[in-house]
XYZ file of C-alpha atoms in Angstrom:
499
model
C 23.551 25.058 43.774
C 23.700 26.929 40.850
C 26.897 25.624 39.830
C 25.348 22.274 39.868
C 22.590 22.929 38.079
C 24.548 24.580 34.718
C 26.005 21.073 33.439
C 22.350 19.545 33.506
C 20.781 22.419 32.074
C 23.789 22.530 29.470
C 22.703 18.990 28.719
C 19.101 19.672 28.236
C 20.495 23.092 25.575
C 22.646 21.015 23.747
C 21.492 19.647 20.522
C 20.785 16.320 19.727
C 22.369 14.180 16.410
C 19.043 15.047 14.129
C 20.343 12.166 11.911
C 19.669 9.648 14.937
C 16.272 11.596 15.550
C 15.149 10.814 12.096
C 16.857 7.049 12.420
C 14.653 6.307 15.076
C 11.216 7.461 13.001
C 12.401 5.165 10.071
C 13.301 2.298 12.721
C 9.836 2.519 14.340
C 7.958 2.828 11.033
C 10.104 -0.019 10.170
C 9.381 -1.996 13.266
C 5.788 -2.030 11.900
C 6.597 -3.386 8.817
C 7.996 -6.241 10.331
C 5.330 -6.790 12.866
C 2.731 -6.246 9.734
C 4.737 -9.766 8.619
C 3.603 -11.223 11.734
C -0.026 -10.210 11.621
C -0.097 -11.416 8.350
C 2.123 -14.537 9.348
C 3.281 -15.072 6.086
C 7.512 -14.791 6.286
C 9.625 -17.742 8.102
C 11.951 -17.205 10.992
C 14.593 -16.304 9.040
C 13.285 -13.805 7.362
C 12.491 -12.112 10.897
C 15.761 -12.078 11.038
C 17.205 -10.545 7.935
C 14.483 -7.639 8.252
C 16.142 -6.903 11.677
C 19.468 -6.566 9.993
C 17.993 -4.552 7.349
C 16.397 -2.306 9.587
C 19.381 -1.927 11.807
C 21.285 -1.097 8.714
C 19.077 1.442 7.032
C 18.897 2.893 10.706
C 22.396 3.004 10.633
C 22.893 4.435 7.222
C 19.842 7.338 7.616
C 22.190 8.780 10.747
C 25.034 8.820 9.254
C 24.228 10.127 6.055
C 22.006 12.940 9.024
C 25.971 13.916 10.872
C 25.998 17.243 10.058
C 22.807 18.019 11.251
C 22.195 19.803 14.145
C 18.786 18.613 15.545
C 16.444 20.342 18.328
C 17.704 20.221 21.785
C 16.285 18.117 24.595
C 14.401 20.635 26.354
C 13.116 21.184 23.123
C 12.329 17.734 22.260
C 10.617 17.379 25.826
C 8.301 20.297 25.233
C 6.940 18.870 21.738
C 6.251 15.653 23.497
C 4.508 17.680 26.201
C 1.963 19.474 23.920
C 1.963 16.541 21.311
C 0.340 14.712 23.951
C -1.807 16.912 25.553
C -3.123 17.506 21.922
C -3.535 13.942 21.194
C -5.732 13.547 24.350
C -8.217 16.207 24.016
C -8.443 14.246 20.390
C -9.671 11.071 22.029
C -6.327 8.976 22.465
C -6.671 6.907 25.470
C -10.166 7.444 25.667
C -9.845 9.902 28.376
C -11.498 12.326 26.789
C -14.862 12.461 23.669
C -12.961 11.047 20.571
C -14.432 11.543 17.571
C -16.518 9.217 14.733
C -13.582 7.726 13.354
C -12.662 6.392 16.216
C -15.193 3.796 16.467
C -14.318 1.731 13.406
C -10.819 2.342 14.696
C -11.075 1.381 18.194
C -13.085 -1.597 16.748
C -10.232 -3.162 14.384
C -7.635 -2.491 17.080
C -10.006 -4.564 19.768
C -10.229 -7.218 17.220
C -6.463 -7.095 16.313
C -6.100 -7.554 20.554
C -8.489 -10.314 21.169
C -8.068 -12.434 17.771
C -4.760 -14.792 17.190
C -2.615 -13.233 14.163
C -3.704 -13.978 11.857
C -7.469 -13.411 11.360
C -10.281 -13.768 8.478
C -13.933 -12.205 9.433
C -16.648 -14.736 8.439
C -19.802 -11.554 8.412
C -20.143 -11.222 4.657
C -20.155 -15.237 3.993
C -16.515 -15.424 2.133
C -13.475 -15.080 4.950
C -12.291 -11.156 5.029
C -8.810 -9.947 5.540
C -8.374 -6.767 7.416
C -6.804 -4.946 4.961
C -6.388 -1.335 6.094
C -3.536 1.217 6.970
C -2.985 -0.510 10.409
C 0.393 0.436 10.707
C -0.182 2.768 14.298
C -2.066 -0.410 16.031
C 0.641 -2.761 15.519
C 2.939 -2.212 18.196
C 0.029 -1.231 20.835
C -2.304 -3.836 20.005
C 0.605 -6.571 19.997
C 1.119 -4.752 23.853
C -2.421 -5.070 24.828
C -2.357 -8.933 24.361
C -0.587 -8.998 26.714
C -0.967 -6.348 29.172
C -4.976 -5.670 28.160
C -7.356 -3.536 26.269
C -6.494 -0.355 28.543
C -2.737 -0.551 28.264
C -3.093 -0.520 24.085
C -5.089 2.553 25.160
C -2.469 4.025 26.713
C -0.037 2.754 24.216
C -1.206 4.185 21.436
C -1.564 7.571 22.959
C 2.172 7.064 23.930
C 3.789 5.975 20.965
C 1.787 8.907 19.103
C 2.795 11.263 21.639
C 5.957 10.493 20.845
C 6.109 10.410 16.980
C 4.498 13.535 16.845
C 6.420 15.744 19.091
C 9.840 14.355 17.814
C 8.350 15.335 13.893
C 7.350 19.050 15.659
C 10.996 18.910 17.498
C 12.438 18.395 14.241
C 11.058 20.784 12.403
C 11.855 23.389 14.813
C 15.125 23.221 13.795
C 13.579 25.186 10.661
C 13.752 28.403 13.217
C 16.764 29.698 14.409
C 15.427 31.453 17.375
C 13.130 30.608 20.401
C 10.281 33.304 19.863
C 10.323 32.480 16.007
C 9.856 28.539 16.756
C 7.236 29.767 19.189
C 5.291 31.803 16.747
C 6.141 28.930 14.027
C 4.680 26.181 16.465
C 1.162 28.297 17.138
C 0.828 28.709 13.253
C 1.049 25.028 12.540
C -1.060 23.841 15.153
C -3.816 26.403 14.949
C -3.401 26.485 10.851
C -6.959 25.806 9.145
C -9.137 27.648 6.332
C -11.492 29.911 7.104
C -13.870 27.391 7.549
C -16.176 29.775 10.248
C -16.334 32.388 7.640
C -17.524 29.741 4.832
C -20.097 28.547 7.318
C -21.621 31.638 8.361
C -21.624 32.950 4.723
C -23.156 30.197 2.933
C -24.457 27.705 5.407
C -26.269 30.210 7.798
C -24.052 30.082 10.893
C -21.164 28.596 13.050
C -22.371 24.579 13.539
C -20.196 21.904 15.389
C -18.026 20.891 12.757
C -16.798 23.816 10.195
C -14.888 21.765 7.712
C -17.824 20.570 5.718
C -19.470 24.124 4.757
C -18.546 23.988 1.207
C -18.942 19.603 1.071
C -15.412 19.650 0.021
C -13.091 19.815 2.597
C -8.943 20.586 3.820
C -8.381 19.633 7.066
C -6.759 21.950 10.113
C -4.104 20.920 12.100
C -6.223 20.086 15.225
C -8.878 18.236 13.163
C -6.175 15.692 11.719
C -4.653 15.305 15.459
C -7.899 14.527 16.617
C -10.053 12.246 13.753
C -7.501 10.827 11.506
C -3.406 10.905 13.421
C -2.509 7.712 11.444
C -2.931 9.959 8.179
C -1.569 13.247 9.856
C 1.470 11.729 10.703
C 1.842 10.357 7.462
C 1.605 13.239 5.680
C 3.268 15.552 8.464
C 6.805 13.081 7.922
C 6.617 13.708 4.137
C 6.436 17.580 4.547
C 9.081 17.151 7.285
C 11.505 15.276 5.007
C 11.028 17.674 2.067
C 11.744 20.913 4.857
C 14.674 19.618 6.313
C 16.150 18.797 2.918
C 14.915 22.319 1.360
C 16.406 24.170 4.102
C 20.000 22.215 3.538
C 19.549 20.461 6.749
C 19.622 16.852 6.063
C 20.265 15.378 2.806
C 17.781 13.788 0.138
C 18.584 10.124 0.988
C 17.803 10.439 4.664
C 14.815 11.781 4.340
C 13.435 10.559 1.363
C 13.929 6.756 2.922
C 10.873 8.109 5.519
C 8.415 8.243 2.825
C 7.921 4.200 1.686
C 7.787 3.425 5.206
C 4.820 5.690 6.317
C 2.603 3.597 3.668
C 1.119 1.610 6.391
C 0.370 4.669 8.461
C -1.496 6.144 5.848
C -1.516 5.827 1.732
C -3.288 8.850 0.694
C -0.867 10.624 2.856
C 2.493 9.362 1.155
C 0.583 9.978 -2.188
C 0.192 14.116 -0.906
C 4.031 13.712 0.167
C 5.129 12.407 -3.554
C 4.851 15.929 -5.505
C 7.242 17.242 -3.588
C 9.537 14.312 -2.971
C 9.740 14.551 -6.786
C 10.442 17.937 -6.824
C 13.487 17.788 -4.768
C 14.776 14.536 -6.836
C 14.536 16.575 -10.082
C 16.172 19.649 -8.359
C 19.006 17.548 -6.952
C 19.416 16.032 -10.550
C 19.418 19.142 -12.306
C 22.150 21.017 -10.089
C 24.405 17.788 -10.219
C 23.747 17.370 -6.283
C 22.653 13.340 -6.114
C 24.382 11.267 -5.020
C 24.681 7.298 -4.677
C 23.598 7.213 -1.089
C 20.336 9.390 -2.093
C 19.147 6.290 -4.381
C 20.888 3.565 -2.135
C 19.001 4.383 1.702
C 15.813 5.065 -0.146
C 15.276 1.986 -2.145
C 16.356 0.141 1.020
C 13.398 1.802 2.606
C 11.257 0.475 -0.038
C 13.061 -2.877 -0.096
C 11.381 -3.289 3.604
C 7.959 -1.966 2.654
C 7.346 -4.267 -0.221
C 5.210 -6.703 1.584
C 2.996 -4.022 3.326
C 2.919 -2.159 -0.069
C 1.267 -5.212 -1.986
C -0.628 -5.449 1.344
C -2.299 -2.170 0.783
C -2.641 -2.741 -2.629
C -4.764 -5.751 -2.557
C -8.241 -6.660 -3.874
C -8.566 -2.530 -4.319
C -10.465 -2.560 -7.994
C -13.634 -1.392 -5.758
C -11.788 1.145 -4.502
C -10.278 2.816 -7.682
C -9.775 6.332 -8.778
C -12.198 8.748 -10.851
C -13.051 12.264 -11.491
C -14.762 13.983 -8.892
C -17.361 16.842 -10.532
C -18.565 20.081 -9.209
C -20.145 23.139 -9.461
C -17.017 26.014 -9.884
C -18.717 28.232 -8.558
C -18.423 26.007 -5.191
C -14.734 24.592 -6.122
C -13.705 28.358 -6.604
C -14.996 29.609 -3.564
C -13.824 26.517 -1.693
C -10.116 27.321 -3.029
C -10.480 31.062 -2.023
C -11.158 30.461 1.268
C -9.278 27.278 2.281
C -5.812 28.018 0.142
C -5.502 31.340 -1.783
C -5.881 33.684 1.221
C -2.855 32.700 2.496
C -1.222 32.008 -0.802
C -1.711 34.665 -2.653
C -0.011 36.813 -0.191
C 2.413 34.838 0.072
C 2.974 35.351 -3.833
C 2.936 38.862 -4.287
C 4.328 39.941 -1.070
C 7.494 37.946 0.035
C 9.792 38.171 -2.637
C 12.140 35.743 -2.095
C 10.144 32.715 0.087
C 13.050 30.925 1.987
C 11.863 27.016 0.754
C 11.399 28.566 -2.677
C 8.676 29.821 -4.972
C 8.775 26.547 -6.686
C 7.498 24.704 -3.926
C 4.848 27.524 -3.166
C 3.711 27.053 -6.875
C 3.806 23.444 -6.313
C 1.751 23.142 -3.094
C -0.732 25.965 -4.617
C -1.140 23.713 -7.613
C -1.671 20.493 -5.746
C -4.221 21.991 -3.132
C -6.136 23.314 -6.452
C -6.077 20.342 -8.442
C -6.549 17.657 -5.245
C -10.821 17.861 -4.834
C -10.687 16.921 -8.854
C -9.523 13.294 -7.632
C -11.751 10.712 -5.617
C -10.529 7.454 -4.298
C -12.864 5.013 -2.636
C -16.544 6.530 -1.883
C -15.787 9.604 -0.358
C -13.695 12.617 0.176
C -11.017 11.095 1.757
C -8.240 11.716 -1.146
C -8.659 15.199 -0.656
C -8.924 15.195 3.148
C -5.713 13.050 3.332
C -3.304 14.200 -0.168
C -3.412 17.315 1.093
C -1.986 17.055 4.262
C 1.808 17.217 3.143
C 0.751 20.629 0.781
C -1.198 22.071 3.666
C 1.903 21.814 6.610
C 4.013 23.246 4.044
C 2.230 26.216 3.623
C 1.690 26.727 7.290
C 5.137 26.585 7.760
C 5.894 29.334 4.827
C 3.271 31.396 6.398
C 4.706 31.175 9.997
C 8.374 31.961 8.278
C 6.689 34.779 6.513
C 5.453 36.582 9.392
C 8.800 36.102 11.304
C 10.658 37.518 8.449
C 8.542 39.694 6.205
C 6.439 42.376 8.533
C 4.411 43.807 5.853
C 2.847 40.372 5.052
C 1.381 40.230 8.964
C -1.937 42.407 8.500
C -2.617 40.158 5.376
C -2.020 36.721 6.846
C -2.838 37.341 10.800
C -6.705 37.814 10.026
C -7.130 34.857 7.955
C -4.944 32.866 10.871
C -7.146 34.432 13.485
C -10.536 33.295 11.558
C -9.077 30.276 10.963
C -8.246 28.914 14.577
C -12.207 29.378 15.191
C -12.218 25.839 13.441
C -9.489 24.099 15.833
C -11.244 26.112 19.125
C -14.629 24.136 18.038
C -12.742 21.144 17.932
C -11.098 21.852 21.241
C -14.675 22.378 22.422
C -16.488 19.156 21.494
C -13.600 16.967 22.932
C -13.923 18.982 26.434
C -18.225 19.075 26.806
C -19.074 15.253 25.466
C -17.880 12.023 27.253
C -15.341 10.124 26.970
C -14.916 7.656 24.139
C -16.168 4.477 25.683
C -15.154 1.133 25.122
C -15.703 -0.591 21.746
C -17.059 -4.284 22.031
C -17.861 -5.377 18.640
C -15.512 -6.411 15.607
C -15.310 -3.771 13.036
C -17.982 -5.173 11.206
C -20.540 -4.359 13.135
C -18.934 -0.949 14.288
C -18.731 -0.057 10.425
C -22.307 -0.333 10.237
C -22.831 2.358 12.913
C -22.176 5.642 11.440
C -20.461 4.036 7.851
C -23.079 1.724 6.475
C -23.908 3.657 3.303
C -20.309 3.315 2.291
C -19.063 0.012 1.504
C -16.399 -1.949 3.123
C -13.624 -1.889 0.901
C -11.314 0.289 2.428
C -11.034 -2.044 5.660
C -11.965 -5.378 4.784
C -9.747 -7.737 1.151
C -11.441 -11.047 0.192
C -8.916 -13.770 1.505
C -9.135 -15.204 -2.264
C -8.222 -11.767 -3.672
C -4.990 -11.206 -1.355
C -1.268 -12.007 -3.589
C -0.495 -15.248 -2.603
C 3.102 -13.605 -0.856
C 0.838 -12.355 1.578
C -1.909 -14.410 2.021
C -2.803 -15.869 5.209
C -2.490 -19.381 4.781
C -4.185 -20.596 7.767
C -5.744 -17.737 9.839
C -8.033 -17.884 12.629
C -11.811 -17.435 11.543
C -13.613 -15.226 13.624
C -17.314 -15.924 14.355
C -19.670 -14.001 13.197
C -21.741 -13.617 16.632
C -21.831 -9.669 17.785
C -22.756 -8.276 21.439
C -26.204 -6.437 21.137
C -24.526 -3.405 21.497
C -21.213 -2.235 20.183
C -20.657 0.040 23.226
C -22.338 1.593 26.003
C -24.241 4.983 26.148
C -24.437 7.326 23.492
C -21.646 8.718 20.982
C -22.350 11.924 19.863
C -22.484 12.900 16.622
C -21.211 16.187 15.179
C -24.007 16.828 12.796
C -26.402 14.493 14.783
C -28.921 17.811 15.289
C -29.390 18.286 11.601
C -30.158 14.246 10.725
């Protein structure tokens, strides 16, 4: 018996080609820029197509430039997938469990994506509307549920997350070389936060609901992205992943830099947090004579593909803009004390020689201190979102610290400790409120729920205002009639005891 069971648990030790591993993110990404062409129905047959070839091709090219590297095994991969999803459902996915505010504009625009013809114009605000959002993770499921139903997009979604997110985690194990230290390394990210419960009991009087807000500025923890905003985390999560793998000599620039264009439509503000450092490792490669052809070639492909989702994005956006955000710095500095400089600061003066570099600690220090300085849109969400790449990369350097440098432990295990308070609250209000229930309105009228003090911009382009490439030329309008109620019951609201 044993003898029969040593091949198939050889198989399941064995590592898997990382190159294909990070082929098959770009191909999915790059599935949903296609299918973004069909929601849109702007590109003929043929173009169909030639994106397929493309695709295939840059899929092609990512894995073999990715040969020499050594990805996680499948026992490995297997276990990511495992807690990726049991993460993802205490966050809301499938609506098996409470999911939180976010969720109802978002469960709203995927119902409408499901029961509308592609394409669609809303007719609400007088002039037909385009959705115009970072759609990107209800393509594929929504494009399933036409066919299959609202539950199976559920289900869907939860799926294909399930499964981008534990191959990015099963990836970047490969950053460990040994089973306790991608252990330790895997608790770190996924209880990393700020020390959110201290800010809150020091200056607002007391643990509430939701930490994150205590200071009105606000760096998300790892379990807060999984469970409000996975369309941005995973955005943001690839970009740190690419810039890792290629830090740590694993995969090479081109592979991994062709990731970044193509997680756009997933999430904007989370490929603009990834940027610093995809810079940084161009200029690094250029000034050690280390680019090469197929480092410019497989990324620009990349970017060839997400062209039409890129002006997409990038339409009718001058209400959206970018400013200046002012503060007190008194409130800025103690925001930055808690939230990034107890863990960097150690980091600084005690490991001497950080493995990804001191540059990229100085770089992910200075982009986590200059980020609340920028607004885009009406809110926070810049900061909540840019700062997703800087803040996995610094879990990750703090995990690798306390694997390899034991007198940094005492000074980064009690921030880690205070910090997971915020992810255990989290954890807390998915497990003692319903589940999300079903969403029966278009996103118009679930906008004006919990959002209606912020305008629409972010979700909804004028069809005028849309580049004529991409413009709809002869969408379905849908009517402006809503149900009474958007769903049934009550959906709690983190903060709803203090309005």
């Amino acid at each position: 018996m044993i003898a029969l069971m040593s091949p198939a648990v050889s198989v399941l030790r064995r590592p898997l080609p990382g190159g294909w591993l990070l082929a098959g993110i770009a191909g999915w990404l790059g599935v949903g820029q296609l299918l973004l062409w069909r929601f849109l129905d702007v590109m003929p047959l043929w173009a169909y197509a030639l994106g397929s070839v493309l695709l295939a091709g840059l899929c092609v090219l990512i894995a073999r430039a990715g040969r020499g590297f050594a990805g996680p095994p499948p026992i490995t991969l297997l276990t990511c997938i495992a807690v990726s999803l049991f993460l993802l459902l205490l966050g809301g996915e499938g609506r098996f469990f409470y999911a939180n505010l976010d969720w109802q504009v978002r469960l709203a625009a995927m119902r409408d994506m499901v029961v509308n013809p592609w394409p669609f114009v809303y007719t609400a605000r007088g002039a037909p509307d385009v959705l115009r959002a970072p759609i990107g993770m209800f393509l594929a499921p929504a494009l399933l549920a036409k066919t299959l139903g609202g539950r199976a997009g559920d289900v869907a979604l939860l799926a294909q997350n399930a499964l981008m997110l534990g191959t990015v985690l099963a990836l970047g194990s490969t950053l460990f070389d040994t089973r306790r230290a991608r252990l330790v390394a895997l608790a770190v990210v996924i209880g990393f936060s700020g020390l959110d419960a201290l800010g809150r009991i020091l200056f607002r009087g007391g643990l509430s609901d939701h930490l994150e807000n205590w200071a009105y500025l606000q760096y998300s923890s790892t379990i807060t992205l999984a469970f409000w905003v996975p369309q941005h985390a995973l955005s943001g999560w690839i970009g740190a992943l690419a810039y890792l793998l290629w830090r740590s000599g694993k995969a090479p620039l081109g592979a991994v830099l062709a990731l970044l264009p193509l997680t756009a439509l997933w999430s904007p503000l989370g490929l603009m947090g990834a940027m610093p450092f995809a810079a940084l490792a161009g200029v690094r490669s250029l000034l050690r004579r280390e680019l090469r052809p197929r480092d410019i070639g497989i990324p620009a492909l990349a970017t060839l593909l997400a062209v039409p989702s890129l002006l997409y994005l990038g339409a009718a956006n001058d209400g959206v803009g970018a400013r200046l955000m002012t503060f007190v710095p008194l409130q800025w500095g103690l925001f930055e004390l808690l939230e990034v400089l107890v863990y960097v600061v150690p980091l600084a003066l005690i490991v001497r020689q950080p493995r990804f570099g001191r540059d990229t600690l100085a770089l992910l220090g200075l982009c986590l201190l200059a980020i609340p300085f920028v607004q885009v849109g009406w809110s926070i969400d810049f900061m909540m979102r840019a700062s997703i790449s800087a803040l996995a990369i610094l879990a990750v350097m703090v995990a690798d610290a306390l694997i390899h440098v034991p007198r940094s432990r005492p000074w980064l295990i009690v921030p880690l400790l205070i910090g997971a308070v915020t992810g255990f609250q989290e954890v807390r209000r998915a497990i003692v409120h319903p589940a999300a229930p079903q969403v029966r309105c278009t996103v118009v009228k679930a906008w004006q729920q919990t959002f209606a003090y912020f305008p629409m911009g972010s979700y909804l382009a004028p069809l005028d205002a849309m580049p004529r490439a991409i413009r709809p030329t002869n969408p379905t309008r849908v009517s402006a009639a809503e149900p009474a109620r958007c769903w049934d019951g009550h959906w709690y609201h983190p903060d709803e005891f203090l309005r």
